[in-house]
XYZ file of C-alpha atoms in Angstrom:
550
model
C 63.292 102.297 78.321
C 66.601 100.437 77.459
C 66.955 102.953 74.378
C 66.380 105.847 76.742
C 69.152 104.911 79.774
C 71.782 104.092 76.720
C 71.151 107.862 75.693
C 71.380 109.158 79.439
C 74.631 107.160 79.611
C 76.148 108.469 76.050
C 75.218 111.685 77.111
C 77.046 111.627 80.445
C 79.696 109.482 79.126
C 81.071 111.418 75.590
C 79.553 115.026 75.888
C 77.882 114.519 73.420
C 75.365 116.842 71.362
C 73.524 120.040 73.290
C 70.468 118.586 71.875
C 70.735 115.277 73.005
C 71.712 116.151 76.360
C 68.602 118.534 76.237
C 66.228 115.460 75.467
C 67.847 113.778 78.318
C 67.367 116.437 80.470
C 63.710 116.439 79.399
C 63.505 112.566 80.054
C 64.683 112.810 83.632
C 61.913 115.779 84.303
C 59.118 113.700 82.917
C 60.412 110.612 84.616
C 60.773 112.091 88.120
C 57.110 113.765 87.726
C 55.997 109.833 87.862
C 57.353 109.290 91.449
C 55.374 112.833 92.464
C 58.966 114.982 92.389
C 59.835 118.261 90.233
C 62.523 118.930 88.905
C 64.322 122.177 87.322
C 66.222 121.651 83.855
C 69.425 122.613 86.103
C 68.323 119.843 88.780
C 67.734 117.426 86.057
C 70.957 118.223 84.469
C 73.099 117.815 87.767
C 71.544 114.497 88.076
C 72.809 113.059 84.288
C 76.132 111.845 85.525
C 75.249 110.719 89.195
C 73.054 108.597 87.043
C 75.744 107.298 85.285
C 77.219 105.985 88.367
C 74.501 104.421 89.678
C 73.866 102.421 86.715
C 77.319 101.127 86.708
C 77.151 100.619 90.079
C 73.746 98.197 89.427
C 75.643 96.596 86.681
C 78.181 95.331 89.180
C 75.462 94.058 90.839
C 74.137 92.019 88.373
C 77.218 90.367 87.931
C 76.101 88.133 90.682
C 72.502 87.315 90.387
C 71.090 88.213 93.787
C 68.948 84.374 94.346
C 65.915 84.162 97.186
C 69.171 82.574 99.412
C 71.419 85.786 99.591
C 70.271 87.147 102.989
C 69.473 90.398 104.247
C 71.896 92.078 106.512
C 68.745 93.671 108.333
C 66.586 92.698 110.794
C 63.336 94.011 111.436
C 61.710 93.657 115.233
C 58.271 94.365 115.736
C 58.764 95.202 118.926
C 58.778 99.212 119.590
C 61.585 101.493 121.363
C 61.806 100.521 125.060
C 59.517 97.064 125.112
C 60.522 94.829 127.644
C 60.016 91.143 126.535
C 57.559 89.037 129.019
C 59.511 87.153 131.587
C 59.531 83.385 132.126
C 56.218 82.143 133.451
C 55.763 79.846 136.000
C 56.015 76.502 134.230
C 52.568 74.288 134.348
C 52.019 71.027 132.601
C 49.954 70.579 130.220
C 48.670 67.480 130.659
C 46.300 65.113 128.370
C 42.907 63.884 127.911
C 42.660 60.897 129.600
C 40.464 57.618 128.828
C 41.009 58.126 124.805
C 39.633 55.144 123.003
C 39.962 54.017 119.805
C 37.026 54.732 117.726
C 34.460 52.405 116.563
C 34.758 53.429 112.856
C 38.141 53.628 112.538
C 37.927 56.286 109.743
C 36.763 58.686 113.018
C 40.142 58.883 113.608
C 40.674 61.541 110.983
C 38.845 64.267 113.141
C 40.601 63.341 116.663
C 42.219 66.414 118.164
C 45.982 66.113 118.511
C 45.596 65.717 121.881
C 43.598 62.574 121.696
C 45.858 60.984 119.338
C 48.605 61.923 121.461
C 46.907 60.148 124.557
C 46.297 57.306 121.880
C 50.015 57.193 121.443
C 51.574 57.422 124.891
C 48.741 55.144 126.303
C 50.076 52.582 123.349
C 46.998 52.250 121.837
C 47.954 53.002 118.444
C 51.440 52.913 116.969
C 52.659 55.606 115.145
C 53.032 53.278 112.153
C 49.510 52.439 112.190
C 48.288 56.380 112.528
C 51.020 57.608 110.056
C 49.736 54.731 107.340
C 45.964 55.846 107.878
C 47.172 59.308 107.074
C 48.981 58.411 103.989
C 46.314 56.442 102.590
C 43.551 59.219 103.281
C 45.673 61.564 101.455
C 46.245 59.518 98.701
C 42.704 58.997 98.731
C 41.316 62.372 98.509
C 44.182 64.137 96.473
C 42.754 63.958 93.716
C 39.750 65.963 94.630
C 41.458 68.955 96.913
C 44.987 68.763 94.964
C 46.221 69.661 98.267
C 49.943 67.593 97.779
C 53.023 68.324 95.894
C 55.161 65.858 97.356
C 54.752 62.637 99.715
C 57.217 62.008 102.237
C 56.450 58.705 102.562
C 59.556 56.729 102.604
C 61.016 59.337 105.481
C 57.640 59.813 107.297
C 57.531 55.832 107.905
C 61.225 56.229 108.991
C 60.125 58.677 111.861
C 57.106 56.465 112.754
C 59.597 53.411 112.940
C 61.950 55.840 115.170
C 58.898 57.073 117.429
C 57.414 53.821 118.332
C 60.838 52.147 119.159
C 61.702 55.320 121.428
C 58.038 54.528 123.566
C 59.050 51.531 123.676
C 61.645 52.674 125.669
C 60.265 54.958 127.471
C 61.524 58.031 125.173
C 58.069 59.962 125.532
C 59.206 63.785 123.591
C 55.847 65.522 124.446
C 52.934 65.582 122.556
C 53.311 65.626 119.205
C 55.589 62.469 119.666
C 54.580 59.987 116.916
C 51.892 62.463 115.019
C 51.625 62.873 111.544
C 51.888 66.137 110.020
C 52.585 68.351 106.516
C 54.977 70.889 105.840
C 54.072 74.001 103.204
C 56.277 73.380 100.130
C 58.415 76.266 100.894
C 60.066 74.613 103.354
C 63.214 73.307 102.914
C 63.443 69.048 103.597
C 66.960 67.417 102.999
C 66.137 64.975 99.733
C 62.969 66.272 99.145
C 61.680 69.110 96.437
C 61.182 72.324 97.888
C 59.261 73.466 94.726
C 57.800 76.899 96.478
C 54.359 75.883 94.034
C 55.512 77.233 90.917
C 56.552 75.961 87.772
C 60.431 77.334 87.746
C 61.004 75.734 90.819
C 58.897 72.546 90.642
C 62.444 70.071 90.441
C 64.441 72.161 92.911
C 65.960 70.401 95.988
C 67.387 72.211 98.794
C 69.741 70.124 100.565
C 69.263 71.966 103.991
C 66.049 71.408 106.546
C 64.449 74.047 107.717
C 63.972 75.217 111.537
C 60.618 74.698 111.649
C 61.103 71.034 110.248
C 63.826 70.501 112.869
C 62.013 71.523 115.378
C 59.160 69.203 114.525
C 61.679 66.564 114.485
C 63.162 67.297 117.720
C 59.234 67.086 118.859
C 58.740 63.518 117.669
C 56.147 64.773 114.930
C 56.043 62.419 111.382
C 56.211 64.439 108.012
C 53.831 62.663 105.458
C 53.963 65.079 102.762
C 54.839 68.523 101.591
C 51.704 70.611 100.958
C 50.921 72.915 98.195
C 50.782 77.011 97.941
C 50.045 79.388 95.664
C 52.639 80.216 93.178
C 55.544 81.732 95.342
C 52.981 82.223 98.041
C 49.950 83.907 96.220
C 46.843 82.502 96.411
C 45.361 78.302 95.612
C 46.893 77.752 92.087
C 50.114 76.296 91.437
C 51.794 74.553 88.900
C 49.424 70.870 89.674
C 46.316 72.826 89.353
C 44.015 74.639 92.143
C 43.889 73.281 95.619
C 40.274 72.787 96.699
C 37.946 73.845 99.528
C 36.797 70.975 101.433
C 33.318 72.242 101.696
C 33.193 73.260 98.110
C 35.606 71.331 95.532
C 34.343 74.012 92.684
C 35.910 76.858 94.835
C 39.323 76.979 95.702
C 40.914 77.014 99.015
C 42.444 80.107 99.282
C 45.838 81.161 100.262
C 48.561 80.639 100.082
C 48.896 78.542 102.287
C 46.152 76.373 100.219
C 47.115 73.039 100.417
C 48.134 73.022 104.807
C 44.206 74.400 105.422
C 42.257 72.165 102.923
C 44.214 68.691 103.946
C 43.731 69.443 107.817
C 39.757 70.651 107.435
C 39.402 67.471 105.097
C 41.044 65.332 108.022
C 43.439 64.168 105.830
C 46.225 64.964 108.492
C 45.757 66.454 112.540
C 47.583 69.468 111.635
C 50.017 71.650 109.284
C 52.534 74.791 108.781
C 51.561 77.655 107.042
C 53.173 80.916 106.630
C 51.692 84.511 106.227
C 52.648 87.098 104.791
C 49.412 88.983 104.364
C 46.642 86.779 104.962
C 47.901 83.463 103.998
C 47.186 81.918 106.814
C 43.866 83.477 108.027
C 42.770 83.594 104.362
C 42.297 80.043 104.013
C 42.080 79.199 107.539
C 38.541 81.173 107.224
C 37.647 79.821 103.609
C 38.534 75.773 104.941
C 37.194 76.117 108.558
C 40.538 75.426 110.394
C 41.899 77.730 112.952
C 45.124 78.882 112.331
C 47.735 81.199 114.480
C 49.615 83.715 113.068
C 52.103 84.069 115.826
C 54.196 87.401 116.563
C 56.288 88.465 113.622
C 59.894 86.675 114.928
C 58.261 83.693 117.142
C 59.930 81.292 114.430
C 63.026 81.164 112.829
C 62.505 81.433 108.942
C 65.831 79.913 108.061
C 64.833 77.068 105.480
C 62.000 79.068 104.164
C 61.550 80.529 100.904
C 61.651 84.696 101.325
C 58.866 86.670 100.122
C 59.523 89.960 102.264
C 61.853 89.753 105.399
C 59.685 91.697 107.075
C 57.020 90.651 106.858
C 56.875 86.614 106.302
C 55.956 84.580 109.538
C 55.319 81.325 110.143
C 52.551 79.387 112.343
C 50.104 76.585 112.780
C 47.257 75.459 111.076
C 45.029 73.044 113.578
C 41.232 72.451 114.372
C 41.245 73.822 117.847
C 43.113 76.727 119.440
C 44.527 73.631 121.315
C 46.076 72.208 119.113
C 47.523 75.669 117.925
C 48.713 75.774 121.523
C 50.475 72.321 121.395
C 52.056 72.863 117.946
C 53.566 76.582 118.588
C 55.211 75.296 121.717
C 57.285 72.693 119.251
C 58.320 75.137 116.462
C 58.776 78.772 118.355
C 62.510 79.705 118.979
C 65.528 80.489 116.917
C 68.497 78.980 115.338
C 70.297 82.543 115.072
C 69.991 81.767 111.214
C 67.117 84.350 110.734
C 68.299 87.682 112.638
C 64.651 88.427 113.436
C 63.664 85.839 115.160
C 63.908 85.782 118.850
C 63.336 83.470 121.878
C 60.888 84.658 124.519
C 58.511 82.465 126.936
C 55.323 80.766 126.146
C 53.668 78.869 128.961
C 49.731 78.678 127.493
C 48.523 76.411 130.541
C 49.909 78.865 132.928
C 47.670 81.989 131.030
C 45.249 83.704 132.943
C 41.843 82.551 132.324
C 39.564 83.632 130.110
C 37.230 85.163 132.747
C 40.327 86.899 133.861
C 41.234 88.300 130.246
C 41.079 92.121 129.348
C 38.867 91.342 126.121
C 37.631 94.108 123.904
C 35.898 93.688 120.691
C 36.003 96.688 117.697
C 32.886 98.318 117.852
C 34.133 100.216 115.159
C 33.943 97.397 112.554
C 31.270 95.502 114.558
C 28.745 98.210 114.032
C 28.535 98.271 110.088
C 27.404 94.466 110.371
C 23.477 93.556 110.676
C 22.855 92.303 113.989
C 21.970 88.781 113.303
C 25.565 88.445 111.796
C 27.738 85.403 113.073
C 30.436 88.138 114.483
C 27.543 89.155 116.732
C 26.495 85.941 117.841
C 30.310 85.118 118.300
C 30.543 88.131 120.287
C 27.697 87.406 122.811
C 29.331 83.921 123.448
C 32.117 85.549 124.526
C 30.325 87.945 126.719
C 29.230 84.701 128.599
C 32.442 83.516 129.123
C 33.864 87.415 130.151
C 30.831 89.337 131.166
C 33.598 92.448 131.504
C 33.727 92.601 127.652
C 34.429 96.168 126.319
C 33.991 98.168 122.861
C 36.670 100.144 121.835
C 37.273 101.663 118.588
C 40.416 100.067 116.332
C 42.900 102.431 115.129
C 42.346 101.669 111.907
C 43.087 105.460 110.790
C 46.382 105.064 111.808
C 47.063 103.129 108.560
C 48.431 106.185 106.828
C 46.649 107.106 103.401
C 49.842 105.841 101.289
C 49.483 102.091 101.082
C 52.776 101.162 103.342
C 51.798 97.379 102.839
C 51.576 97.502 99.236
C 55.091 99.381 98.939
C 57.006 96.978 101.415
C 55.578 93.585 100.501
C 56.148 94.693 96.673
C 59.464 96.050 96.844
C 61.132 93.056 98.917
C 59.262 90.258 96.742
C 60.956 92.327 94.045
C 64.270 91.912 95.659
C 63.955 88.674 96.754
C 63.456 87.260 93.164
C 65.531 89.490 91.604
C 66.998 86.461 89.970
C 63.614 85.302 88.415
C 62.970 88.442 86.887
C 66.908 89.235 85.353
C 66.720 85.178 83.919
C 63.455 86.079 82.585
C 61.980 82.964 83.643
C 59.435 84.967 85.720
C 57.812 83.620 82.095
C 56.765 80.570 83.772
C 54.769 81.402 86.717
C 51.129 79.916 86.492
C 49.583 83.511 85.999
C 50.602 85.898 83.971
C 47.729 88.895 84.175
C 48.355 92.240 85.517
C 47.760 91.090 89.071
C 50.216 88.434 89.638
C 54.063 88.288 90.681
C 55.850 88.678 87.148
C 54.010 91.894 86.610
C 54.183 93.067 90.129
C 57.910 91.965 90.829
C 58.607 94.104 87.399
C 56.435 97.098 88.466
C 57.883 97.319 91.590
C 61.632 97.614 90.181
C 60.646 101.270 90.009
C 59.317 101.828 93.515
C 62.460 104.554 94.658
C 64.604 103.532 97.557
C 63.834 106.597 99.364
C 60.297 105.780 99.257
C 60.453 102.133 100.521
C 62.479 103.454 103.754
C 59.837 106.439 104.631
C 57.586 103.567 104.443
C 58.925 101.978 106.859
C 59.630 105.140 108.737
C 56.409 105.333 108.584
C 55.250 101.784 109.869
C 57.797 102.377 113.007
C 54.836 105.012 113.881
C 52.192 102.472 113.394
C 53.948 100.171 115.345
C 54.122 102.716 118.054
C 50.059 103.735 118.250
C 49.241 99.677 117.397
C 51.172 98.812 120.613
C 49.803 101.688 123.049
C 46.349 100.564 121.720
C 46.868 96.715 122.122
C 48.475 97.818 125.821
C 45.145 98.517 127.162
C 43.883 94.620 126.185
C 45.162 91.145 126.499
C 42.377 90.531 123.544
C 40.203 92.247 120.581
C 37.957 90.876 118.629
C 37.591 91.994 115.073
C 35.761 90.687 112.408
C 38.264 88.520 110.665
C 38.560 90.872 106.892
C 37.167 93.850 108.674
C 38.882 97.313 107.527
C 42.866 97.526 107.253
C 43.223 95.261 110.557
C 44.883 92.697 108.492
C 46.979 95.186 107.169
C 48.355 96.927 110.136
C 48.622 94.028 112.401
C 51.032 92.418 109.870
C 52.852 95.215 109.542
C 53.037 95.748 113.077
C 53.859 92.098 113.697
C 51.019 91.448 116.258
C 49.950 87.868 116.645
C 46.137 86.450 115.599
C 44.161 83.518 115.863
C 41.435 82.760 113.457
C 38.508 80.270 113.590
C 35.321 79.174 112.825
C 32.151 80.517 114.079
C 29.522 79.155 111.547
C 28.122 79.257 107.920
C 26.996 81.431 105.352
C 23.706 80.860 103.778
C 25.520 78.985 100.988
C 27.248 76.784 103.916
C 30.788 78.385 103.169
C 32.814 78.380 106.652
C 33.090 82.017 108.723
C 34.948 82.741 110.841
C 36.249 85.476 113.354
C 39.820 87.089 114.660
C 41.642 87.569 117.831
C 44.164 90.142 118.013
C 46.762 89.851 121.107
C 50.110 91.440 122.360
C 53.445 91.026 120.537
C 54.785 87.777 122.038
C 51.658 86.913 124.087
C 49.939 84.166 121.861
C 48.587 82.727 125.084
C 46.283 84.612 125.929
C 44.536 84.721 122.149
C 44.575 80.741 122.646
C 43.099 80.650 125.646
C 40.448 83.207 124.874
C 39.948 81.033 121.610
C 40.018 77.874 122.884
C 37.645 78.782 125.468
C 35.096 79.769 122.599
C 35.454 76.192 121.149
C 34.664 74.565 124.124
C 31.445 76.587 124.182
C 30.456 75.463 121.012
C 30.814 73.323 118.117
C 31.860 74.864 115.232
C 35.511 73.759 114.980
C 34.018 70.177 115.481
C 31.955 70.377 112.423
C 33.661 68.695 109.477
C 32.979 69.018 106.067
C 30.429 65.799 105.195
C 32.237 64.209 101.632
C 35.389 63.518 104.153
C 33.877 62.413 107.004
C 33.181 58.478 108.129
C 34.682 57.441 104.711
């Protein structure tokens, strides 16, 4: 390729030879034919020395290696032309469960709901000290076996224990995740800490900044006991310590990638985490580790801090046991810093949502149909129909994903972009996989995907957007079966929030779980919906039996 360009650019550059300039000519017809375009010898020859400029012009450009930090001077809103964001609700407290006692077996304490560790807390029945040290040592315990940590925070987390404790003791009560532990995804950016993104040409970088979503934790009272691991730049369980484990089956992996945030919270190893998604990587392993985990609306959290894979596309939420605890830990991270231009601050009042009686709920008969009867979708689905007897079918637009794979071109080009640097140092070398499949190939392929085609794709998506949101109009909630079609694809492309969760076992005992789709910027009403599921049954209260009591 390099031997090619050089005799593009001589041609343009010196005149030189008919022939040459021929074979040039010839190269830029076969090369166009590979992004489906046709073009005369006199097309191909007008385009020699615009060439020319444009590869000086990327030249320039590489002067500066463009690093994962350079922003984006775009902002993409999920929202389509003429949405009106939700007004304030009418403010309702949400209080806690009351009567919480300490557990008989201490080690039952791993499994509490953060709730009931928060009543624990305000009611001063535990310390914060005393919780955040039981946390530490079960994940120094059990490590070994998920390989869910890439860095303790141990010397700050006591810190914040210390802080929270001494602020109850004078009465500071910040809400409830005030004295909880908790774990960050290690693409977060701590002050003093690595920020290794799970990959080996990272693994000693330190970021001295702190992300939002850490700050806002802060602000909440919440303890940070370690930074979790994710797949190598945010694909999939293995990173540069090995492959993070599934709870309920250490010889499978977790998933991802946010790996190490669903396997340390199913394992009880901590009451909650932060995961981000991209495509899947929270309700990937969310599903594979039993957790339940909200993917809020694309912009419900400011990203600044974060590692970029596509700006986009890259969101951050919860990962919890209970739709509750979603609840309580998107109300403490949601918001902007007006660092990341796409975020945005709208209301979110989940005690005031309507309830679930009250819901318009709908479930995809379209994608419920192709699955046998005695599936655990279907027996989901007539749980719900308890709870709302005014359940509806409907049929998912799940044609409206256009033949051309949209997500493919947009997450590909802007993880291409957004290591740019990894790829021009050539140290895209070091990433744990190396097949066909993984980043350094697909960061490389993707070098070639034309401008013009990345922006129709887009173009494109604003269409999708448009029938996605006149569908989810008629609904406050569908149910889909959680990998069910292109749902996963056109919601995150779309931006629309989800909540994922258990709803039983396969016949090998392997969690399963199912989806609810909601509104851009209504996560309440999924949570309710969900939440009322959980309290109508037990499977988010089932815990995988090597970590329990022990």
């Amino acid at each position: 390729m390099r031997k090619i360009w050089s005799a593009v650019l001589l041609t343009a550059a010196t005149g030189a030879s008919a022939q040459s300039r021929t074979d040039t000519i010839k190269w830029i017809q076969e090369t166009s034919s590979y992004y489906d375009l046709q073009y005369t010898a006199a097309e191909a020859d007008s385009a020699v020395e615009s060439m020319r400029e444009f590869y000086d012009a990327y030249r320039n450009l590489h002067g500066r290696l463009a690093v994962n930090a350079l922003p984006y001077p775009f902002a993409f809103k999920p929202a389509p032309v003429g949405f009106k964001m939700p007004q304030p609700a009418v403010k309702k407290a949400n209080p806690l469960p009351q009567n919480v006692s300490l557990p008989q077996n201490r080690e039952d304490l791993a499994f509490y709901p953060v709730g009931q560790l928060a009543s624990l807390i305000k009611n001063k029945k535990i310390t914060s000290v005393a919780l955040t040290e039981f946390f530490l040592q079960r994940l120094k315990k059990w490590d070994d076996s998920l390989q869910c940590v890439i860095s303790y925070t141990e010397e700050l987390a006591m810190q914040q224990a210390r802080k929270a404790d001494a602020e109850l003791a004078k009465g500071i009560y910040r809400g409830p995740l005030h004295g909880i532990p908790y774990g960050l995804k290690d693409l977060f950016a701590v002050k003093g800490t690595r920020t290794t993104w799970g990959s080996t040409p990272y693994r000693e970088q330190v970021i001295e900044e702190d992300a939002f979503v850490y700050t806002q934790l802060q602000k909440a009272g919440a303890v940070l006991c370690a930074k979790l691991s994710l797949g190598a730049l945010a694909f999939n369980d293995l990173w540069f310590g090995g492959q993070t484990k599934n709870p309920w089956n250490l010889r499978q992996g977790s998933s991802g990638s946010s790996a190490g945030s669903a396997a340390a919270t199913a394992a009880g190893l901590l009451p909650f985490a932060i995961g981000t998604e991209t495509w899947g990587s929270i309700v990937s392993p969310s599903t594979r580790c039993g957790t339940t985990g909200l993917r809020p609306t694309f912009g419900a959290v400011s990203r600044s801090g974060a590692m970029v894979l596509s700006w986009s596309l890259d969101k951050i939420g919860p990962i919890c046991r209970s739709a509750a605890d979603c609840a309580l830990v998107f109300a403490a991270i949601k918001g902007t810093d007006g660092l990341d231009p796409s975020a945005v601050a709208y209301p979110f009042n989940y005690p005031a949502a309507k309830p679930v009686r009250s819901l318009r709920i709908a479930y995809a008969a379209n994608y419920f149909d192709k699955l046998p009867r005695e599936s655990a979708e279907w027996q989901a689905l007539e749980v719900f129909k308890k709870l709302n007897p005014n359940i509806r079918a409907t049929t998912f637009p799940d044609t409206a994903y256009f033949p051309a794979d949209i997500m493919n071109m947009v997450i590909s080009a802007e993880g291409a972009a957004a290591f740019d640097e990894l790829t021009r140092t050539n140290r895209d070398s070091l990433i744990e996989r190396q097949d066909k499949g993984f980043w350094p190939n697909i960061f490389r392929a993707s070098r070639l995907i034309p401008a013009a085609e990345y922006i129709n794709a887009n173009r494109f998506r604003a269409a999708l957007i448009r029938q996605m949101h006149d569908f989810m109009q008629q609904w406050d909630v569908v149910i889909v079966p959680t990998f069910s079609g292109n749902q996963s694809a056109i919601t995150n492309l779309t931006g629309h929030p989800a909540l994922v969760f258990p709803i039983g076992f396969s016949n090998r005992g392997n969690p399963l779980s199912i989806t609810l789709l909601g509104n851009l910027y209504d996560e309440a009403s999924i949570l309710q919906a969900g939440s009322a599921f959980q309290d109508a049954t037990d499977f988010n209260k089932k815990h995988p039996p090597l970590f329990v009591g022990k």
